PDB file of C-alpha atoms and ligand atoms in Angstrom:
ATOM      1  CA  UNK A  21      -8.733 -19.753  -8.634  1.00  0.00           C
ATOM      2  CA  UNK A  22      -5.891 -17.692  -7.209  1.00  0.00           C
ATOM      3  CA  UNK A  23      -2.707 -19.772  -7.109  1.00  0.00           C
ATOM      4  CA  UNK A  24       0.311 -19.661  -4.823  1.00  0.00           C
ATOM      5  CA  UNK A  25       2.363 -18.326  -7.753  1.00  0.00           C
ATOM      6  CA  UNK A  26      -0.089 -15.458  -8.206  1.00  0.00           C
ATOM      7  CA  UNK A  27       0.154 -14.578  -4.494  1.00  0.00           C
ATOM      8  CA  UNK A  28       3.946 -14.358  -4.845  1.00  0.00           C
ATOM      9  CA  UNK A  29       3.525 -12.197  -7.963  1.00  0.00           C
ATOM     10  CA  UNK A  30       1.091  -9.945  -6.122  1.00  0.00           C
ATOM     11  CA  UNK A  31       3.566  -9.367  -3.285  1.00  0.00           C
ATOM     12  CA  UNK A  32       6.343  -8.614  -5.760  1.00  0.00           C
ATOM     13  CA  UNK A  33       4.053  -6.245  -7.688  1.00  0.00           C
ATOM     14  CA  UNK A  34       3.028  -4.487  -4.486  1.00  0.00           C
ATOM     15  CA  UNK A  35       6.667  -4.091  -3.402  1.00  0.00           C
ATOM     16  CA  UNK A  36       7.405  -2.548  -6.816  1.00  0.00           C
ATOM     17  CA  UNK A  37       4.371  -0.262  -6.548  1.00  0.00           C
ATOM     18  CA  UNK A  38       5.427   0.879  -3.070  1.00  0.00           C
ATOM     19  CA  UNK A  39       8.928   1.628  -4.311  1.00  0.00           C
ATOM     20  CA  UNK A  40       7.516   3.638  -7.234  1.00  0.00           C
ATOM     21  CA  UNK A  41       5.230   5.558  -4.849  1.00  0.00           C
ATOM     22  CA  UNK A  42       7.672   5.901  -1.945  1.00  0.00           C
ATOM     23  CA  UNK A  43       8.126   9.653  -2.434  1.00  0.00           C
ATOM     24  CA  UNK A  44       4.410  10.217  -3.037  1.00  0.00           C
ATOM     25  CA  UNK A  45       3.350   8.312   0.102  1.00  0.00           C
ATOM     26  CA  UNK A  46       5.912  10.240   2.119  1.00  0.00           C
ATOM     27  CA  UNK A  47       4.681  13.530   0.657  1.00  0.00           C
ATOM     28  CA  UNK A  48       1.105  12.641   1.680  1.00  0.00           C
ATOM     29  CA  UNK A  49       2.334  11.823   5.187  1.00  0.00           C
ATOM     30  CA  UNK A  50       4.328  15.103   5.270  1.00  0.00           C
ATOM     31  CA  UNK A  51       1.040  16.975   4.827  1.00  0.00           C
ATOM     32  CA  UNK A  52      -0.787  15.342   7.744  1.00  0.00           C
ATOM     33  CA  UNK A  53       1.741  13.224   9.663  1.00  0.00           C
ATOM     34  CA  UNK A  54       5.485  12.850  10.105  1.00  0.00           C
ATOM     35  CA  UNK A  55       6.605  12.240   6.518  1.00  0.00           C
ATOM     36  CA  UNK A  56       7.607   8.600   6.885  1.00  0.00           C
ATOM     37  CA  UNK A  57       4.826   6.444   5.433  1.00  0.00           C
ATOM     38  CA  UNK A  58       6.575   5.830   2.082  1.00  0.00           C
ATOM     39  CA  UNK A  59       9.873   5.220   3.869  1.00  0.00           C
ATOM     40  CA  UNK A  60       8.212   2.814   6.328  1.00  0.00           C
ATOM     41  CA  UNK A  61       6.365   0.813   3.677  1.00  0.00           C
ATOM     42  CA  UNK A  62       9.342   0.670   1.334  1.00  0.00           C
ATOM     43  CA  UNK A  63      11.623  -0.555   4.109  1.00  0.00           C
ATOM     44  CA  UNK A  64       9.202  -3.364   4.935  1.00  0.00           C
ATOM     45  CA  UNK A  65       8.400  -4.411   1.389  1.00  0.00           C
ATOM     46  CA  UNK A  66      12.046  -4.324   0.268  1.00  0.00           C
ATOM     47  CA  UNK A  67      12.643  -6.954   2.991  1.00  0.00           C
ATOM     48  CA  UNK A  68       9.605  -8.907   1.753  1.00  0.00           C
ATOM     49  CA  UNK A  69      10.879  -8.699  -1.811  1.00  0.00           C
ATOM     50  CA  UNK A  70      14.257 -10.137  -0.808  1.00  0.00           C
ATOM     51  CA  UNK A  71      12.506 -13.052   0.955  1.00  0.00           C
ATOM     52  CA  UNK A  72      10.098 -13.924  -1.863  1.00  0.00           C
ATOM     53  CA  UNK A  73      12.534 -16.199  -3.777  1.00  0.00           C
ATOM     54  CA  UNK A  74      12.931 -18.314  -0.607  1.00  0.00           C
ATOM     55  CA  UNK A  75       9.151 -18.810  -0.334  1.00  0.00           C
ATOM     56  CA  UNK A  76       8.450 -20.563  -3.643  1.00  0.00           C
ATOM     57  CA  UNK A  77       7.841 -23.932  -1.963  1.00  0.00           C
ATOM     58  CA  UNK A  78       5.630 -22.541   0.845  1.00  0.00           C
ATOM     59  CA  UNK A  79       1.835 -22.561   0.808  1.00  0.00           C
ATOM     60  CA  UNK A  80      -0.220 -19.360   0.580  1.00  0.00           C
ATOM     61  CA  UNK A  81      -0.869 -19.164   4.302  1.00  0.00           C
ATOM     62  CA  UNK A  82       2.818 -19.537   5.172  1.00  0.00           C
ATOM     63  CA  UNK A  83       3.804 -16.914   2.615  1.00  0.00           C
ATOM     64  CA  UNK A  84       1.346 -14.394   4.083  1.00  0.00           C
ATOM     65  CA  UNK A  85       2.526 -15.214   7.604  1.00  0.00           C
ATOM     66  CA  UNK A  86       6.152 -14.590   6.659  1.00  0.00           C
ATOM     67  CA  UNK A  87       5.149 -11.227   5.162  1.00  0.00           C
ATOM     68  CA  UNK A  88       3.387 -10.365   8.415  1.00  0.00           C
ATOM     69  CA  UNK A  89       6.420 -11.188  10.558  1.00  0.00           C
ATOM     70  CA  UNK A  90       8.712  -9.254   8.221  1.00  0.00           C
ATOM     71  CA  UNK A  91       6.510  -6.153   8.294  1.00  0.00           C
ATOM     72  CA  UNK A  92       6.093  -6.224  12.070  1.00  0.00           C
ATOM     73  CA  UNK A  93       9.833  -6.554  12.623  1.00  0.00           C
ATOM     74  CA  UNK A  94      10.952  -3.987  10.050  1.00  0.00           C
ATOM     75  CA  UNK A  95       8.343  -1.190   9.960  1.00  0.00           C
ATOM     76  CA  UNK A  96       8.043   1.223  12.833  1.00  0.00           C
ATOM     77  CA  UNK A  97       5.079   3.512  13.315  1.00  0.00           C
ATOM     78  CA  UNK A  98       1.405   2.693  13.082  1.00  0.00           C
ATOM     79  CA  UNK A  99       1.503   1.045   9.687  1.00  0.00           C
ATOM     80  CA  UNK A 100       3.901  -1.802  10.640  1.00  0.00           C
ATOM     81  CA  UNK A 101       1.649  -3.437  13.245  1.00  0.00           C
ATOM     82  CA  UNK A 102      -1.477  -2.652  11.178  1.00  0.00           C
ATOM     83  CA  UNK A 103      -0.238  -4.177   7.908  1.00  0.00           C
ATOM     84  CA  UNK A 104       1.418  -6.921   9.950  1.00  0.00           C
ATOM     85  CA  UNK A 105      -1.961  -7.726  11.489  1.00  0.00           C
ATOM     86  CA  UNK A 106      -3.687  -7.561   8.088  1.00  0.00           C
ATOM     87  CA  UNK A 107      -1.288 -10.171   6.662  1.00  0.00           C
ATOM     88  CA  UNK A 108      -1.385 -12.346   9.799  1.00  0.00           C
ATOM     89  CA  UNK A 109      -5.190 -12.539   9.774  1.00  0.00           C
ATOM     90  CA  UNK A 110      -5.181 -13.042   6.000  1.00  0.00           C
ATOM     91  CA  UNK A 111      -2.773 -15.938   6.539  1.00  0.00           C
ATOM     92  CA  UNK A 112      -4.998 -17.583   9.151  1.00  0.00           C
ATOM     93  CA  UNK A 113      -8.084 -17.181   6.954  1.00  0.00           C
ATOM     94  CA  UNK A 114      -6.580 -19.321   4.174  1.00  0.00           C
ATOM     95  CA  UNK A 115      -4.793 -21.928   6.314  1.00  0.00           C
ATOM     96  CA  UNK A 116      -4.032 -25.128   4.354  1.00  0.00           C
ATOM     97  CA  UNK A 117      -5.554 -23.851   1.092  1.00  0.00           C
ATOM     98  CA  UNK A 118      -3.512 -24.595  -2.023  1.00  0.00           C
ATOM     99  CA  UNK A 119      -5.606 -22.310  -4.258  1.00  0.00           C
ATOM    100  CA  UNK A 120      -8.166 -19.635  -3.434  1.00  0.00           C
ATOM    101  CA  UNK A 121     -11.736 -19.446  -4.711  1.00  0.00           C
ATOM    102  CA  UNK A 122     -13.526 -16.087  -4.811  1.00  0.00           C
ATOM    103  CA  UNK A 123     -15.104 -17.038  -1.458  1.00  0.00           C
ATOM    104  CA  UNK A 124     -11.636 -17.695  -0.024  1.00  0.00           C
ATOM    105  CA  UNK A 125     -10.381 -14.318  -1.258  1.00  0.00           C
ATOM    106  CA  UNK A 126     -13.403 -12.703   0.398  1.00  0.00           C
ATOM    107  CA  UNK A 127     -12.561 -14.473   3.674  1.00  0.00           C
ATOM    108  CA  UNK A 128      -8.959 -13.298   3.365  1.00  0.00           C
ATOM    109  CA  UNK A 129      -9.924  -9.656   2.742  1.00  0.00           C
ATOM    110  CA  UNK A 130     -12.525  -9.663   5.510  1.00  0.00           C
ATOM    111  CA  UNK A 131     -10.117 -11.224   8.017  1.00  0.00           C
ATOM    112  CA  UNK A 132      -7.433  -8.651   7.167  1.00  0.00           C
ATOM    113  CA  UNK A 133      -9.894  -5.792   7.686  1.00  0.00           C
ATOM    114  CA  UNK A 134     -11.176  -7.290  10.959  1.00  0.00           C
ATOM    115  CA  UNK A 135      -7.603  -7.506  12.227  1.00  0.00           C
ATOM    116  CA  UNK A 136      -6.925  -3.848  11.395  1.00  0.00           C
ATOM    117  CA  UNK A 137     -10.195  -2.819  13.076  1.00  0.00           C
ATOM    118  CA  UNK A 138      -9.380  -4.764  16.245  1.00  0.00           C
ATOM    119  CA  UNK A 139      -5.802  -3.587  16.399  1.00  0.00           C
ATOM    120  CA  UNK A 140      -6.306   0.078  15.470  1.00  0.00           C
ATOM    121  CA  UNK A 141      -9.853   0.645  16.740  1.00  0.00           C
ATOM    122  CA  UNK A 142     -10.572   3.078  13.906  1.00  0.00           C
ATOM    123  CA  UNK A 143     -14.106   3.538  12.641  1.00  0.00           C
ATOM    124  CA  UNK A 144     -15.316   4.425   9.183  1.00  0.00           C
ATOM    125  CA  UNK A 145     -14.801   8.144   8.619  1.00  0.00           C
ATOM    126  CA  UNK A 146     -11.736   8.439  10.881  1.00  0.00           C
ATOM    127  CA  UNK A 147      -9.519   8.992   7.797  1.00  0.00           C
ATOM    128  CA  UNK A 148      -7.451   5.805   7.928  1.00  0.00           C
ATOM    129  CA  UNK A 149      -6.807   2.765   5.750  1.00  0.00           C
ATOM    130  CA  UNK A 150     -10.121   1.422   7.106  1.00  0.00           C
ATOM    131  CA  UNK A 151     -11.938   3.916   4.838  1.00  0.00           C
ATOM    132  CA  UNK A 152     -10.383   2.149   1.852  1.00  0.00           C
ATOM    133  CA  UNK A 153     -10.321  -1.466   3.063  1.00  0.00           C
ATOM    134  CA  UNK A 154     -13.871  -1.586   4.397  1.00  0.00           C
ATOM    135  CA  UNK A 155     -15.801  -0.446   1.266  1.00  0.00           C
ATOM    136  CA  UNK A 156     -13.586  -2.674  -0.882  1.00  0.00           C
ATOM    137  CA  UNK A 157     -14.510  -5.772   1.142  1.00  0.00           C
ATOM    138  CA  UNK A 158     -18.201  -4.838   0.841  1.00  0.00           C
ATOM    139  CA  UNK A 159     -17.882  -4.427  -2.920  1.00  0.00           C
ATOM    140  CA  UNK A 160     -16.030  -7.729  -3.253  1.00  0.00           C
ATOM    141  CA  UNK A 161     -18.768  -9.488  -1.284  1.00  0.00           C
ATOM    142  CA  UNK A 162     -21.515  -8.032  -3.487  1.00  0.00           C
ATOM    143  CA  UNK A 163     -19.794  -9.334  -6.622  1.00  0.00           C
ATOM    144  CA  UNK A 164     -18.337 -12.580  -5.219  1.00  0.00           C
ATOM    145  CA  UNK A 165     -20.603 -14.787  -7.332  1.00  0.00           C
ATOM    146  CA  UNK A 166     -19.198 -13.234 -10.493  1.00  0.00           C
ATOM    147  CA  UNK A 167     -15.771 -14.682  -9.665  1.00  0.00           C
ATOM    148  CA  UNK A 168     -12.509 -13.357  -8.287  1.00  0.00           C
ATOM    149  CA  UNK A 169     -11.516 -11.099 -11.187  1.00  0.00           C
ATOM    150  CA  UNK A 170     -14.853  -9.271 -11.428  1.00  0.00           C
ATOM    151  CA  UNK A 171     -15.201  -9.038  -7.647  1.00  0.00           C
ATOM    152  CA  UNK A 172     -11.676  -7.664  -7.374  1.00  0.00           C
ATOM    153  CA  UNK A 173     -12.418  -5.091 -10.082  1.00  0.00           C
ATOM    154  CA  UNK A 174     -15.376  -3.878  -8.012  1.00  0.00           C
ATOM    155  CA  UNK A 175     -13.261  -3.933  -4.849  1.00  0.00           C
ATOM    156  CA  UNK A 176     -10.649  -1.682  -6.454  1.00  0.00           C
ATOM    157  CA  UNK A 177     -13.302   0.741  -7.755  1.00  0.00           C
ATOM    158  CA  UNK A 178     -14.696   0.961  -4.211  1.00  0.00           C
ATOM    159  CA  UNK A 179     -11.197   1.350  -2.760  1.00  0.00           C
ATOM    160  CA  UNK A 180     -10.464   4.249  -5.093  1.00  0.00           C
ATOM    161  CA  UNK A 181     -13.762   5.904  -4.167  1.00  0.00           C
ATOM    162  CA  UNK A 182     -13.052   5.306  -0.471  1.00  0.00           C
ATOM    163  CA  UNK A 183      -9.638   6.884  -0.866  1.00  0.00           C
ATOM    164  CA  UNK A 184     -11.104   9.993  -2.548  1.00  0.00           C
ATOM    165  CA  UNK A 185     -13.574  10.247   0.303  1.00  0.00           C
ATOM    166  CA  UNK A 186     -10.735  10.461   2.851  1.00  0.00           C
ATOM    167  CA  UNK A 187      -9.742  13.887   1.394  1.00  0.00           C
ATOM    168  CA  UNK A 188     -12.480  15.972   3.098  1.00  0.00           C
ATOM    169  CA  UNK A 189     -12.326  13.902   6.310  1.00  0.00           C
ATOM    170  CA  UNK A 190     -10.789  15.130   9.544  1.00  0.00           C
ATOM    171  CA  UNK A 191      -8.401  12.519  11.001  1.00  0.00           C
ATOM    172  CA  UNK A 192      -9.472  10.969  14.289  1.00  0.00           C
ATOM    173  CA  UNK A 193      -6.789   8.280  14.613  1.00  0.00           C
ATOM    174  CA  UNK A 194      -3.015   8.197  14.433  1.00  0.00           C
ATOM    175  CA  UNK A 195      -0.648  11.135  14.169  1.00  0.00           C
ATOM    176  CA  UNK A 196      -2.836  12.976  11.650  1.00  0.00           C
ATOM    177  CA  UNK A 197      -5.466  13.401  14.381  1.00  0.00           C
ATOM    178  CA  UNK A 198      -3.094  15.782  16.212  1.00  0.00           C
ATOM    179  CA  UNK A 199      -3.642  18.246  13.339  1.00  0.00           C
ATOM    180  CA  UNK A 200      -7.379  18.513  13.980  1.00  0.00           C
ATOM    181  CA  UNK A 201      -9.063  20.452  11.173  1.00  0.00           C
ATOM    182  CA  UNK A 202      -5.753  20.931   9.379  1.00  0.00           C
ATOM    183  CA  UNK A 203      -5.885  17.253   8.393  1.00  0.00           C
ATOM    184  CA  UNK A 204      -8.830  18.109   6.108  1.00  0.00           C
ATOM    185  CA  UNK A 205      -8.092  18.392   2.384  1.00  0.00           C
ATOM    186  CA  UNK A 206      -5.479  15.643   1.971  1.00  0.00           C
ATOM    187  CA  UNK A 207      -5.806  11.952   1.054  1.00  0.00           C
ATOM    188  CA  UNK A 208      -4.879   9.541   3.841  1.00  0.00           C
ATOM    189  CA  UNK A 209      -1.392   8.041   3.312  1.00  0.00           C
ATOM    190  CA  UNK A 210      -2.274   4.597   4.707  1.00  0.00           C
ATOM    191  CA  UNK A 211      -5.465   4.607   2.663  1.00  0.00           C
ATOM    192  CA  UNK A 212      -3.336   5.260  -0.396  1.00  0.00           C
ATOM    193  CA  UNK A 213      -0.991   2.339   0.316  1.00  0.00           C
ATOM    194  CA  UNK A 214      -4.019   0.107   0.990  1.00  0.00           C
ATOM    195  CA  UNK A 215      -5.492   1.094  -2.379  1.00  0.00           C
ATOM    196  CA  UNK A 216      -2.172   0.220  -4.052  1.00  0.00           C
ATOM    197  CA  UNK A 217      -2.203  -3.184  -2.329  1.00  0.00           C
ATOM    198  CA  UNK A 218      -5.607  -4.052  -3.788  1.00  0.00           C
ATOM    199  CA  UNK A 219      -4.749  -2.573  -7.184  1.00  0.00           C
ATOM    200  CA  UNK A 220      -1.601  -4.734  -7.318  1.00  0.00           C
ATOM    201  CA  UNK A 221      -3.647  -7.859  -6.674  1.00  0.00           C
ATOM    202  CA  UNK A 222      -6.096  -6.902  -9.426  1.00  0.00           C
ATOM    203  CA  UNK A 223      -3.168  -6.306 -11.790  1.00  0.00           C
ATOM    204  CA  UNK A 224      -1.942  -9.872 -11.279  1.00  0.00           C
ATOM    205  CA  UNK A 225      -5.423 -11.412 -11.699  1.00  0.00           C
ATOM    206  CA  UNK A 226      -6.009  -9.308 -14.804  1.00  0.00           C
ATOM    207  CA  UNK A 227      -2.822 -10.572 -16.446  1.00  0.00           C
ATOM    208  CA  UNK A 228      -4.132 -14.167 -16.180  1.00  0.00           C
ATOM    209  CA  UNK A 229      -7.602 -13.751 -17.612  1.00  0.00           C
TER     210      UNK A 229
HETATM  211  P1  ADP B  28       2.891   6.738  11.759  1.00  0.00           P
HETATM  212  O1  ADP B  28       1.554   7.396  11.787  1.00  0.00           O
HETATM  213  O2  ADP B  28       3.206   6.049  13.039  1.00  0.00           O
HETATM  214  O3  ADP B  28       3.972   7.661  11.294  1.00  0.00           O
HETATM  215  P2  ADP B  28       2.720   5.677   9.085  1.00  0.00           P
HETATM  216  O4  ADP B  28       3.013   7.059   8.659  1.00  0.00           O
HETATM  217  O5  ADP B  28       3.574   4.613   8.469  1.00  0.00           O
HETATM  218  O6  ADP B  28       2.800   5.556  10.669  1.00  0.00           O
HETATM  219  O7  ADP B  28       1.217   5.309   8.758  1.00  0.00           O
HETATM  220  C1  ADP B  28       0.172   6.249   8.870  1.00  0.00           C
HETATM  221  C2  ADP B  28      -1.121   5.602   8.398  1.00  0.00           C
HETATM  222  O8  ADP B  28      -1.519   4.604   9.303  1.00  0.00           O
HETATM  223  C3  ADP B  28      -2.288   6.556   8.338  1.00  0.00           C
HETATM  224  O9  ADP B  28      -2.340   7.250   7.105  1.00  0.00           O
HETATM  225  C4  ADP B  28      -3.500   5.656   8.546  1.00  0.00           C
HETATM  226  O10 ADP B  28      -4.027   5.168   7.315  1.00  0.00           O
HETATM  227  C5  ADP B  28      -2.926   4.490   9.303  1.00  0.00           C
HETATM  228  N1  ADP B  28      -3.402   4.483  10.681  1.00  0.00           N
HETATM  229  C6  ADP B  28      -2.931   5.194  11.727  1.00  0.00           C
HETATM  230  N2  ADP B  28      -3.603   4.885  12.846  1.00  0.00           N
HETATM  231  C7  ADP B  28      -4.545   3.958  12.494  1.00  0.00           C
HETATM  232  C8  ADP B  28      -5.560   3.240  13.206  1.00  0.00           C
HETATM  233  N3  ADP B  28      -5.737   3.386  14.512  1.00  0.00           N
HETATM  234  N4  ADP B  28      -6.320   2.363  12.497  1.00  0.00           N
HETATM  235  C9  ADP B  28      -6.137   2.186  11.185  1.00  0.00           C
HETATM  236  N5  ADP B  28      -5.204   2.839  10.455  1.00  0.00           N
HETATM  237  C10 ADP B  28      -4.416   3.711  11.104  1.00  0.00           C
HETATM  238 MG1   MG B  29       3.954   8.650   9.514  1.00  0.00          MG
END
């Protein structure tokens, strides 16, 4: 079972991971975009981090909804609305749940992905965060009966593979698509931050086993 306390720890861990990778994410976005992805994500998750202590008595769904609102209001660019949508749909998927089973985590991850797909209209292979999120949800589903920790381990392996696979892709969505063939040969910045999000969740689950 994933507890409310673990969700708060995950968000804190992700904010820390984003801060540590702020320059790297920006460097990736400098290669194929406008050099702001690390800045955008760090701005949003610093705000989230400040709010976390005020959320200790909220349920999981409310916590995720607050994160969504914070990201939408503080991050410009494509990633604000996309991550905002991911967290909003994740929040709705676990409404009224006090703890999450592996099935609940699967619902959460699937709902987040569906939101990003609807909002951004990217397809697999377009070189976006979808190329990381989508295979990770599939991997989680395949391993869901083995429990949350094992399923999350598989999800992160698939996310890492998905991220590597964005390198030879040509971007077809977002600013990177303006570069055409010159977007080939670099990992996708949003795919990288999505991988870090899943890795942070695994890190928290792993520390409880
Ligand atoms: P911007 O592109 O507006 O500068 P960011 O640099 O913060 O915003 O985020 C760029 C990332 O957003 C990309 O690396 C990609 O993963 C993601 N992205 C852009 N457009 C889409 C889309 N339509 N669907 C899914 N993800 C997208
Ligand atoms: Mg950018």
